[in-house]
Tab-separated table of C-alpha atoms in Angstrom:
chain	number	residue	atom	x	y	z
U	15	ALA	CA	74.824	111.393	96.121
U	16	GLN	CA	77.761	109.881	94.349
U	17	LYS	CA	76.660	107.613	91.523
U	18	VAL	CA	77.922	106.205	88.230
U	19	THR	CA	75.582	104.780	85.611
U	20	GLN	CA	76.600	102.635	82.690
U	21	ALA	CA	73.353	101.930	80.915
U	22	GLN	CA	74.801	99.545	78.339
U	23	THR	CA	75.061	96.025	79.709
U	24	GLU	CA	76.691	94.455	76.675
U	25	ILE	CA	77.904	95.634	73.274
U	26	SER	CA	78.791	93.201	70.501
U	27	VAL	CA	80.774	94.342	67.475
U	28	VAL	CA	82.733	92.855	64.630
U	29	GLU	CA	86.452	93.494	64.546
U	30	LYS	CA	87.461	96.927	63.185
U	31	GLU	CA	84.160	98.533	64.153
U	32	ASP	CA	84.220	101.459	66.598
U	33	VAL	CA	82.740	101.014	70.076
U	34	THR	CA	81.467	103.850	72.260
U	35	LEU	CA	80.782	103.218	75.939
U	36	ASP	CA	78.484	105.569	77.807
U	37	CYS	CA	78.990	106.771	81.373
U	38	VAL	CA	76.843	109.226	83.311
U	39	TYR	CA	77.873	110.342	86.779
U	40	GLU	CA	76.406	112.234	89.720
U	41	THR	CA	78.342	114.224	92.288
U	42	ARG	CA	77.802	117.307	94.418
U	43	ASP	CA	81.472	118.186	94.375
U	44	THR	CA	83.065	120.637	91.963
U	45	THR	CA	86.377	118.792	92.106
U	46	TYR	CA	86.310	115.172	91.085
U	47	TYR	CA	88.123	112.622	88.972
U	48	LEU	CA	86.792	110.213	86.399
U	49	PHE	CA	88.395	106.971	85.307
U	50	TRP	CA	87.966	104.138	82.851
U	51	TYR	CA	89.197	100.668	83.731
U	52	LYS	CA	89.216	97.482	81.658
U	53	GLN	CA	88.696	94.043	83.174
U	54	PRO	CA	89.641	91.173	80.878
U	55	PRO	CA	88.571	87.603	81.699
U	56	SER	CA	91.681	87.212	83.863
U	57	GLY	CA	90.011	89.542	86.387
U	58	GLU	CA	92.635	92.229	86.901
U	59	LEU	CA	91.400	95.800	86.561
U	60	VAL	CA	93.578	97.674	84.091
U	61	PHE	CA	93.728	101.463	84.255
U	62	LEU	CA	93.001	103.152	80.929
U	63	ILE	CA	92.386	106.877	81.386
U	64	ARG	CA	91.780	109.586	84.016
U	65	ARG	CA	90.320	113.076	83.761
U	66	ASN	CA	89.802	115.742	86.385
U	67	SER	CA	86.735	117.940	86.546
U	68	PHE	CA	88.584	121.050	85.460
U	69	ASP	CA	89.870	119.641	82.215
U	70	GLU	CA	87.191	119.068	79.622
U	71	GLN	CA	89.624	118.765	76.778
U	72	ASN	CA	88.913	115.596	74.896
U	73	GLU	CA	91.872	113.589	73.797
U	74	ILE	CA	92.893	110.648	71.738
U	75	SER	CA	95.432	108.105	72.892
U	76	GLY	CA	96.134	105.495	70.287
U	77	ARG	CA	92.856	103.712	69.586
U	78	TYR	CA	91.229	105.172	72.706
U	79	SER	CA	89.445	108.496	72.926
U	80	TRP	CA	87.083	110.044	75.423
U	81	ASN	CA	84.434	112.699	75.453
U	82	PHE	CA	84.003	114.501	78.783
U	83	GLN	CA	81.011	116.855	78.995
U	84	LYS	CA	80.295	118.467	82.363
U	85	SER	CA	77.064	119.990	81.091
U	86	THR	CA	75.549	116.535	80.710
U	87	SER	CA	77.662	114.789	83.395
U	88	SER	CA	78.899	112.314	80.838
U	89	PHE	CA	82.284	110.709	80.311
U	90	ASN	CA	82.068	108.504	77.255
U	91	PHE	CA	84.839	106.289	75.976
U	92	THR	CA	85.476	105.134	72.419
U	93	ILE	CA	87.606	102.329	71.076
U	94	THR	CA	88.421	102.889	67.422
U	95	ALA	CA	88.955	99.955	65.053
U	96	SER	CA	88.197	97.364	67.732
U	97	GLN	CA	90.239	94.198	68.049
U	98	VAL	CA	89.442	90.822	69.592
U	99	VAL	CA	91.811	91.649	72.477
U	100	ASP	CA	89.503	94.530	73.395
U	101	SER	CA	86.917	92.010	74.571
U	102	ALA	CA	86.483	92.735	78.276
U	103	VAL	CA	84.252	94.445	80.811
U	104	TYR	CA	84.805	98.192	80.933
U	105	PHE	CA	84.136	100.182	84.087
U	106	CYS	CA	83.675	103.892	84.529
U	107	ALA	CA	84.566	105.179	88.004
U	108	LEU	CA	84.296	108.421	89.975
U	109	SER	CA	86.393	109.752	92.832
U	110	ASP	CA	85.321	112.829	94.797
U	111	ALA	CA	85.357	114.145	98.351
U	112	THR	CA	82.211	112.203	99.335
U	113	ASP	CA	83.192	110.021	102.301
U	114	SER	CA	86.847	110.127	101.322
U	115	TRP	CA	89.132	110.753	98.428
U	116	GLY	CA	90.381	107.548	96.987
U	117	LYS	CA	87.037	105.805	97.243
U	118	LEU	CA	86.308	104.832	93.672
U	119	GLN	CA	82.607	104.573	92.890
U	120	PHE	CA	82.254	102.180	89.979
U	121	GLY	CA	79.464	101.728	87.491
U	122	ALA	CA	78.031	98.283	86.808
U	123	GLY	CA	80.276	97.808	83.797
U	124	THR	CA	79.722	97.227	80.082
U	125	GLN	CA	80.698	93.899	78.542
U	126	VAL	CA	82.334	94.407	75.134
U	127	VAL	CA	82.459	91.413	72.823
U	128	VAL	CA	84.541	91.758	69.674
U	129	THR	CA	84.224	88.934	67.172
U	130	PRO	CA	86.585	88.313	64.251
R	1	GLU	CA	102.049	94.777	85.002
R	2	THR	CA	100.981	97.073	87.852
R	3	GLY	CA	103.440	95.802	90.416
R	4	VAL	CA	100.568	94.960	92.757
R	5	THR	CA	100.363	91.330	93.813
R	6	GLN	CA	97.754	89.421	95.802
R	7	SER	CA	97.662	86.046	97.470
R	8	PRO	CA	96.187	83.551	97.361
R	9	THR	CA	94.660	83.470	93.896
R	10	HIS	CA	91.731	81.331	94.953
R	11	LEU	CA	90.373	80.344	98.326
R	12	ILE	CA	87.512	78.158	99.501
R	13	LYS	CA	86.129	78.550	103.015
R	14	THR	CA	83.033	77.450	104.865
R	15	ARG	CA	80.472	79.682	106.505
R	16	GLY	CA	81.561	80.982	109.891
R	17	GLN	CA	85.284	80.671	109.233
R	18	GLN	CA	87.780	83.502	109.135
R	19	VAL	CA	89.991	84.446	106.183
R	20	THR	CA	93.030	86.640	105.581
R	21	LEU	CA	93.826	87.977	102.137
R	22	ARG	CA	97.156	89.586	101.348
R	23	CYS	CA	98.318	92.345	99.049
R	24	SER	CA	101.703	93.763	98.169
R	25	SER	CA	101.623	97.305	96.838
R	26	GLN	CA	103.945	99.079	94.470
R	27	SER	CA	107.035	100.345	96.217
R	28	GLY	CA	106.498	103.946	97.294
R	29	HIS	CA	102.714	103.716	97.266
R	30	ASN	CA	101.503	104.770	100.699
R	31	THR	CA	97.837	104.073	100.084
R	32	VAL	CA	96.086	100.748	99.685
R	33	SER	CA	92.399	100.287	99.002
R	34	TRP	CA	90.346	97.108	99.090
R	35	TYR	CA	87.298	96.366	96.962
R	36	GLN	CA	84.774	93.540	96.827
R	37	GLN	CA	83.436	92.560	93.429
R	38	ALA	CA	80.464	90.197	93.337
R	39	LEU	CA	79.852	88.287	90.131
R	40	GLY	CA	78.488	90.522	87.387
R	41	GLN	CA	78.820	93.722	89.381
R	42	GLY	CA	81.219	96.610	89.701
R	43	PRO	CA	83.734	96.673	92.556
R	44	GLN	CA	82.498	98.035	95.895
R	45	PHE	CA	84.831	100.018	98.137
R	46	ILE	CA	85.564	98.292	101.453
R	47	PHE	CA	88.193	100.571	103.027
R	48	GLN	CA	91.412	102.412	102.445
R	49	TYR	CA	94.627	102.638	104.460
R	50	TYR	CA	97.146	105.441	104.317
R	51	ARG	CA	100.438	105.085	106.158
R	52	GLU	CA	99.029	102.235	108.270
R	53	GLU	CA	95.905	104.132	109.378
R	54	GLU	CA	92.369	103.546	108.100
R	55	ASN	CA	91.498	106.476	105.876
R	56	GLY	CA	87.935	105.824	104.782
R	57	ARG	CA	85.472	102.981	104.881
R	58	GLY	CA	82.604	101.853	102.711
R	59	ASN	CA	79.353	100.265	103.775
R	60	PHE	CA	80.808	97.043	105.153
R	61	PRO	CA	80.324	95.586	108.642
R	62	PRO	CA	83.100	95.575	111.271
R	63	ARG	CA	83.864	91.918	110.614
R	64	PHE	CA	85.771	93.270	107.608
R	65	SER	CA	89.031	94.655	108.945
R	66	GLY	CA	92.422	95.492	107.586
R	67	LEU	CA	96.041	96.122	108.330
R	68	GLN	CA	98.758	97.938	106.441
R	69	PHE	CA	102.442	97.395	107.145
R	70	PRO	CA	105.472	99.632	106.573
R	71	ASN	CA	106.835	97.321	103.893
R	72	TYR	CA	103.934	98.155	101.491
R	73	SER	CA	102.081	94.947	102.292
R	74	SER	CA	98.553	94.814	103.635
R	75	GLU	CA	95.871	92.385	104.761
R	76	LEU	CA	92.121	92.118	104.547
R	77	ASN	CA	90.564	90.018	107.284
R	78	VAL	CA	87.009	88.785	107.226
R	79	ASN	CA	85.515	87.103	110.279
R	80	ALA	CA	82.390	84.946	110.521
R	81	LEU	CA	82.201	84.365	106.795
R	82	GLU	CA	78.799	84.423	105.149
R	83	LEU	CA	77.740	82.965	101.828
R	84	ASP	CA	77.355	86.490	100.393
R	85	ASP	CA	81.042	87.147	101.039
R	86	SER	CA	81.821	84.999	97.993
R	87	ALA	CA	83.404	87.448	95.565
R	88	LEU	CA	86.581	88.669	93.915
R	89	TYR	CA	88.574	90.798	96.341
R	90	LEU	CA	90.769	93.416	94.750
R	91	CYS	CA	93.414	95.570	96.294
R	92	ALA	CA	94.700	98.737	94.708
R	93	SER	CA	97.669	100.909	95.541
R	94	SER	CA	98.326	104.564	94.886
R	95	LEU	CA	100.651	107.339	95.956
R	96	GLY	CA	98.091	108.858	98.299
R	97	ASP	CA	96.970	112.131	96.817
R	98	ALA	CA	93.369	112.672	95.819
R	99	GLU	CA	94.039	112.700	92.112
R	100	ASP	CA	96.262	109.641	92.069
R	101	THR	CA	95.362	106.672	89.964
R	102	GLN	CA	94.749	103.406	91.769
R	103	TYR	CA	96.529	100.395	90.313
R	104	PHE	CA	94.896	97.062	90.932
R	105	GLY	CA	96.208	93.632	91.686
R	106	PRO	CA	94.887	90.452	90.048
R	107	GLY	CA	92.478	89.746	92.885
R	108	THR	CA	91.653	86.839	95.171
R	109	ARG	CA	88.597	84.760	94.346
R	110	LEU	CA	86.913	83.759	97.617
R	111	THR	CA	84.233	81.085	97.653
R	112	VAL	CA	82.246	80.538	100.840
R	113	LEU	CA	80.370	77.250	101.066
């Protein structure tokens, strides 16, 4: 079954600390795509990053980095040197061939609170 | 800015009424998906349209229906509103291939009284 688990409900940090968000997924497909979205208080989901199942190379993009490990079905996301503007709910999502491509299965989200 | 717009921003309806929510996708994006997000939860997939045809549906009853038009606009219609339909409704557009990223609009907050 297709499933995304974000075990952390809320993470509170002080500005400039690093924040790592955990995501564990389940899928029977060998081809799938993983995403991270950010939802600030305004409500709009903002796309952050996407990885496909064949590319386990971990990358850094500015203050964002991610760690994709197929062996543990994890797709963790790190914000380095957090800022107050990073305060938002972060969602991990999975897309595979279950039901239909394009159906994003979201986790429950992790609330990140960054205080000055 | 994603180029995806939704209207209205907020809406209040009473139980049993019908509602139409609208979305305008990015130009060139042939696929639109609709999601329902209850308070404190992740978005739930309602359905997806590709070139004006339904292309996948989540676990939602038939009173949730949709339309997609050639001008990259789309609608979500909900009949016989129930209190549990109160949520943020998000539309997302994409090019249409499996690996494409979905870009979301700002959402419509629906309150059913």
